[in-house]
Amino acid sequence: MNADKRLDCTGIFCPMPIVKTKVELENLKSGDILEITADDPGFEKDLPAWCSMTGEKCLGVFREGGLIKGYVRKK
Amino acid sequence: MSADIGSSSGAALKPKLTMILFSGELDKAIACFTLATTAAAGGFDVTIFFTFWGLNVIKKKCFAVSDSQNIFQKAFNYMSTSRLPLSNLNFLGLGPLMMKILMKKTGAASLEDLIKTARELNVKFIACTTSCGVMGLGKNHLSDDVDEFAGAATYLAEAKDASINLFI
């Protein structure tokens, strides 16, 4: 997937990946895609849950080994 | 959205979370601030009401003692400080020390980081005036992050419109 911005959230735990995602998304334009890489296993469920809370579009969450990659399109 | 947000005013209301932080223990404070920061990042209005031992979390200095306090208040503020214990396995302060080292090693955010993040996300801090009065605590003893000094009615007015209210 082509991301407009990449955010590295490896090495940090809940709630910081979600907080960083929120802050990063504020700097993007509507329609931009943010790719987030995290290694907190909870992030796989937390990202779609957060998107459903905020109305942002979760384009998918993928597991690559120990890493989780999530894609969000800014509303 | 399944949360019942209510519709008392015409404006589009944000979902709201309020928490009463009654406990002054490190683990419970971390739980409180983890929820506060996550909710605030998720578009919630968040209010934390600090009362009783919870005030230890926002004390400026370890010993919040001053001349204006009577002997009991001084004694309490010497024994109950901003150096927060763990609710379990405290071992005279060894528990929290080990927990802080463990959290740093594993990359979990510290309580200080969570409080700072909460403020950046506009989480509102209310300090209970009754508890402050009983313990002899003034504005000078508590963090500048406190937005309001108020009582139960102020908390309930906030909680009435919130979809999630927690007592920790």
Coordinates of C-alpha atoms in Angstrom, one line a residue:
Chain A
M1 CA 0.0 0.0 0.0
N2 CA 1.3 3.5 -0.8
A3 CA 1.5 5.6 2.3
D4 CA 1.9 9.3 2.4
K5 CA 3.6 9.2 5.8
R6 CA 5.2 6.4 7.9
L7 CA 5.1 6.3 11.7
D8 CA 7.4 4.0 13.7
C9 CA 5.8 2.9 16.9
T10 CA 8.1 -0.1 17.6
G11 CA 9.4 -0.5 21.1
I12 CA 6.5 1.4 22.8
F13 CA 3.4 0.0 24.4
C14 CA -0.3 0.9 24.8
P15 CA -1.4 3.7 24.9
M16 CA 1.5 5.4 23.1
P17 CA 1.1 3.9 19.6
I18 CA -2.5 5.2 19.5
V19 CA -1.6 8.6 20.9
K20 CA 1.2 8.9 18.4
T21 CA -1.1 7.8 15.6
K22 CA -3.7 10.5 16.6
V23 CA -1.0 13.2 16.8
E24 CA 0.6 12.2 13.5
L25 CA -2.8 12.1 11.7
E26 CA -3.4 15.7 12.7
N27 CA -0.5 16.8 10.6
L28 CA -1.8 15.1 7.4
K29 CA -4.4 16.2 4.9
S30 CA -7.8 14.7 4.4
G31 CA -7.4 11.5 2.2
D32 CA -3.8 11.0 3.1
I33 CA -2.7 7.5 4.1
L34 CA -0.7 6.9 7.3
E35 CA 1.3 3.7 7.7
I36 CA 2.0 2.7 11.3
T37 CA 4.5 0.0 12.3
A38 CA 4.2 -1.3 15.9
D39 CA 5.3 -4.3 17.9
D40 CA 2.8 -4.1 20.8
P41 CA 0.5 -7.1 20.0
G42 CA -2.5 -5.2 21.2
F43 CA -2.1 -2.7 18.4
E44 CA -3.6 -5.1 15.9
K45 CA -7.0 -4.8 17.7
D46 CA -6.6 -1.3 19.0
L47 CA -6.1 0.5 15.7
P48 CA -9.4 -0.6 14.1
A49 CA -11.2 0.1 17.5
W50 CA -9.7 3.5 17.6
C51 CA -10.7 4.2 14.0
S52 CA -14.3 3.2 14.8
M53 CA -14.2 5.7 17.7
T54 CA -12.9 8.6 15.7
G55 CA -14.4 7.9 12.3
E56 CA -11.0 7.6 10.6
K57 CA -10.9 4.9 7.9
C58 CA -8.9 1.8 8.8
L59 CA -7.7 0.4 5.5
G60 CA -6.2 -2.7 7.0
V61 CA -3.9 -4.2 9.7
F62 CA -1.3 -6.8 8.7
R63 CA 1.0 -8.9 10.7
E64 CA 4.5 -9.4 9.4
G65 CA 6.4 -11.6 11.8
G66 CA 6.5 -9.8 15.1
L67 CA 5.6 -6.5 13.5
I68 CA 2.1 -5.1 13.0
K69 CA 1.5 -2.7 10.1
G70 CA -1.7 -0.6 10.1
Y71 CA -3.0 1.8 7.4
V72 CA -5.3 4.6 8.2
R73 CA -6.8 7.1 5.7
K74 CA -7.5 10.5 7.2
K75 CA -11.2 11.5 7.0
Chain B
M1 CA -21.2 4.0 17.3
S2 CA -23.0 2.2 20.1
A3 CA -22.2 4.7 22.9
D4 CA -25.3 6.6 24.1
I5 CA -24.1 10.1 24.1
G6 CA -27.3 11.8 25.0
S7 CA -28.7 14.9 23.2
S8 CA -29.4 17.5 25.8
S9 CA -27.9 20.3 23.7
G10 CA -28.2 20.9 20.0
A11 CA -24.4 20.9 19.4
A12 CA -22.7 17.7 18.2
L13 CA -21.5 16.3 21.5
K14 CA -18.2 14.5 21.9
P15 CA -18.3 11.3 23.9
K16 CA -17.1 11.9 27.4
L17 CA -15.1 9.9 30.1
T18 CA -14.8 10.9 33.7
M19 CA -12.7 9.2 36.3
I20 CA -12.5 9.7 40.1
L21 CA -8.9 8.9 41.0
F22 CA -9.3 8.1 44.7
S23 CA -6.2 5.8 45.0
G24 CA -2.7 7.0 45.5
E25 CA -0.9 4.0 44.1
L26 CA 1.4 3.9 41.1
D27 CA -0.3 0.9 39.4
K28 CA -3.8 2.4 39.7
A29 CA -2.6 5.8 38.6
I30 CA -1.0 4.2 35.5
A31 CA -4.3 2.5 34.7
C32 CA -6.2 5.8 35.1
F33 CA -3.9 7.7 32.8
T34 CA -3.6 5.0 30.2
L35 CA -7.4 5.2 29.8
A36 CA -7.4 9.0 30.0
T37 CA -4.8 9.3 27.2
T38 CA -6.4 6.7 25.0
A39 CA -9.9 8.2 25.3
A40 CA -8.6 11.7 24.7
A41 CA -6.7 10.4 21.6
G42 CA -10.0 8.8 20.5
G43 CA -11.9 12.1 20.6
F44 CA -13.4 11.9 24.1
D45 CA -13.6 14.8 26.5
V46 CA -11.8 13.5 29.6
T47 CA -12.0 14.7 33.2
I48 CA -10.1 13.3 36.1
F49 CA -11.3 14.2 39.6
F50 CA -8.5 13.7 42.2
T51 CA -9.6 13.0 45.7
F52 CA -8.2 11.6 48.9
W53 CA -5.0 9.6 48.2
G54 CA -5.4 10.4 44.5
L55 CA -4.1 13.9 45.3
N56 CA -0.7 12.3 45.9
V57 CA -0.4 11.7 42.2
I58 CA -0.4 15.5 41.5
K59 CA 1.6 16.7 44.5
K60 CA 4.4 19.0 43.4
K61 CA 6.9 17.8 46.0
C62 CA 7.4 14.6 47.8
F63 CA 6.5 16.1 51.2
A64 CA 3.6 18.6 50.8
V65 CA 4.2 20.1 54.2
S66 CA 3.9 23.7 55.2
D67 CA 3.6 25.9 58.4
S68 CA -0.1 26.5 57.9
Q69 CA -0.8 22.8 58.5
N70 CA -1.6 21.4 61.9
I71 CA 0.3 18.4 63.4
F72 CA -2.0 15.7 62.0
Q73 CA -1.9 17.2 58.5
K74 CA 1.9 17.4 58.7
A75 CA 2.0 13.8 59.8
F76 CA -0.2 12.6 57.0
N77 CA 1.7 14.6 54.4
Y78 CA 5.0 13.1 55.7
M79 CA 3.6 9.5 55.6
S80 CA 1.6 9.8 52.4
T81 CA 3.7 11.3 49.7
S82 CA 4.0 11.7 45.9
R83 CA 6.4 8.7 46.0
L84 CA 3.6 6.3 45.1
P85 CA 3.6 2.7 46.4
L86 CA 2.3 -0.3 44.4
S87 CA -1.1 -1.6 45.5
N88 CA 0.5 -5.1 45.6
L89 CA 4.0 -6.3 46.3
N90 CA 5.2 -2.9 47.5
F91 CA 8.0 -4.3 49.7
L92 CA 8.7 -0.9 51.3
G93 CA 9.3 0.8 48.0
L94 CA 11.3 -1.9 46.3
G95 CA 8.2 -2.9 44.3
P96 CA 7.7 0.4 42.6
L97 CA 11.4 0.8 41.9
M98 CA 11.5 -2.6 40.2
M99 CA 8.3 -1.8 38.3
K100 CA 9.7 1.5 37.0
I101 CA 12.9 -0.2 35.8
L102 CA 10.8 -3.0 34.2
M103 CA 8.6 -0.5 32.4
K104 CA 11.6 1.5 31.2
K105 CA 13.2 -1.7 29.9
T106 CA 10.1 -2.9 28.1
G107 CA 9.3 0.5 26.6
A108 CA 6.1 1.2 28.5
A109 CA 5.3 4.8 29.1
S110 CA 6.0 6.0 32.6
L111 CA 3.4 7.7 34.8
E112 CA 5.1 11.1 34.3
D113 CA 5.0 10.6 30.5
L114 CA 1.3 9.6 30.6
I115 CA 0.4 12.7 32.8
K116 CA 2.3 14.9 30.3
T117 CA 0.6 13.3 27.4
A118 CA -2.8 13.6 29.1
R119 CA -2.3 17.4 29.5
E120 CA -1.2 17.7 25.8
L121 CA -4.5 16.0 24.9
N122 CA -6.5 18.5 27.0
V123 CA -7.5 16.1 29.8
K124 CA -9.1 18.2 32.5
F125 CA -7.8 17.9 36.1
I126 CA -10.1 18.7 39.0
A127 CA -8.8 18.6 42.6
C128 CA -11.3 17.9 45.4
T129 CA -11.4 20.9 47.7
T130 CA -12.7 18.9 50.7
S131 CA -9.8 16.5 50.6
C132 CA -7.4 19.4 50.1
G133 CA -9.0 21.1 53.2
V134 CA -8.7 18.0 55.4
M135 CA -5.1 17.3 54.4
G136 CA -4.1 21.0 54.6
L137 CA -3.2 21.1 50.9
G138 CA -3.3 24.3 49.0
K139 CA -2.8 25.3 45.3
N140 CA 0.9 25.7 46.1
H141 CA 1.2 22.0 47.0
L142 CA -0.4 20.7 43.8
S143 CA 0.7 20.5 40.2
D144 CA 0.0 23.6 38.0
D145 CA -1.8 21.1 35.7
V146 CA -4.9 21.3 38.0
D147 CA -7.6 23.2 36.1
E148 CA -10.2 23.5 38.8
F149 CA -10.6 23.2 42.6
A150 CA -14.1 22.0 43.1
G151 CA -16.4 19.5 44.9
A152 CA -18.8 16.6 44.3
A153 CA -21.4 18.7 42.5
T154 CA -18.9 19.8 39.9
Y155 CA -17.9 16.2 39.4
L156 CA -21.5 15.0 39.1
A157 CA -22.3 17.7 36.7
E158 CA -19.5 16.4 34.5
A159 CA -20.4 12.8 35.0
K160 CA -24.1 13.3 34.2
D161 CA -23.2 13.9 30.5
A162 CA -20.5 11.3 30.2
S163 CA -21.0 7.8 28.8
I164 CA -18.2 6.3 30.9
N165 CA -17.6 7.1 34.6
L166 CA -15.0 5.2 36.5
F167 CA -13.9 5.1 40.2
I168 CA -10.3 4.1 40.6

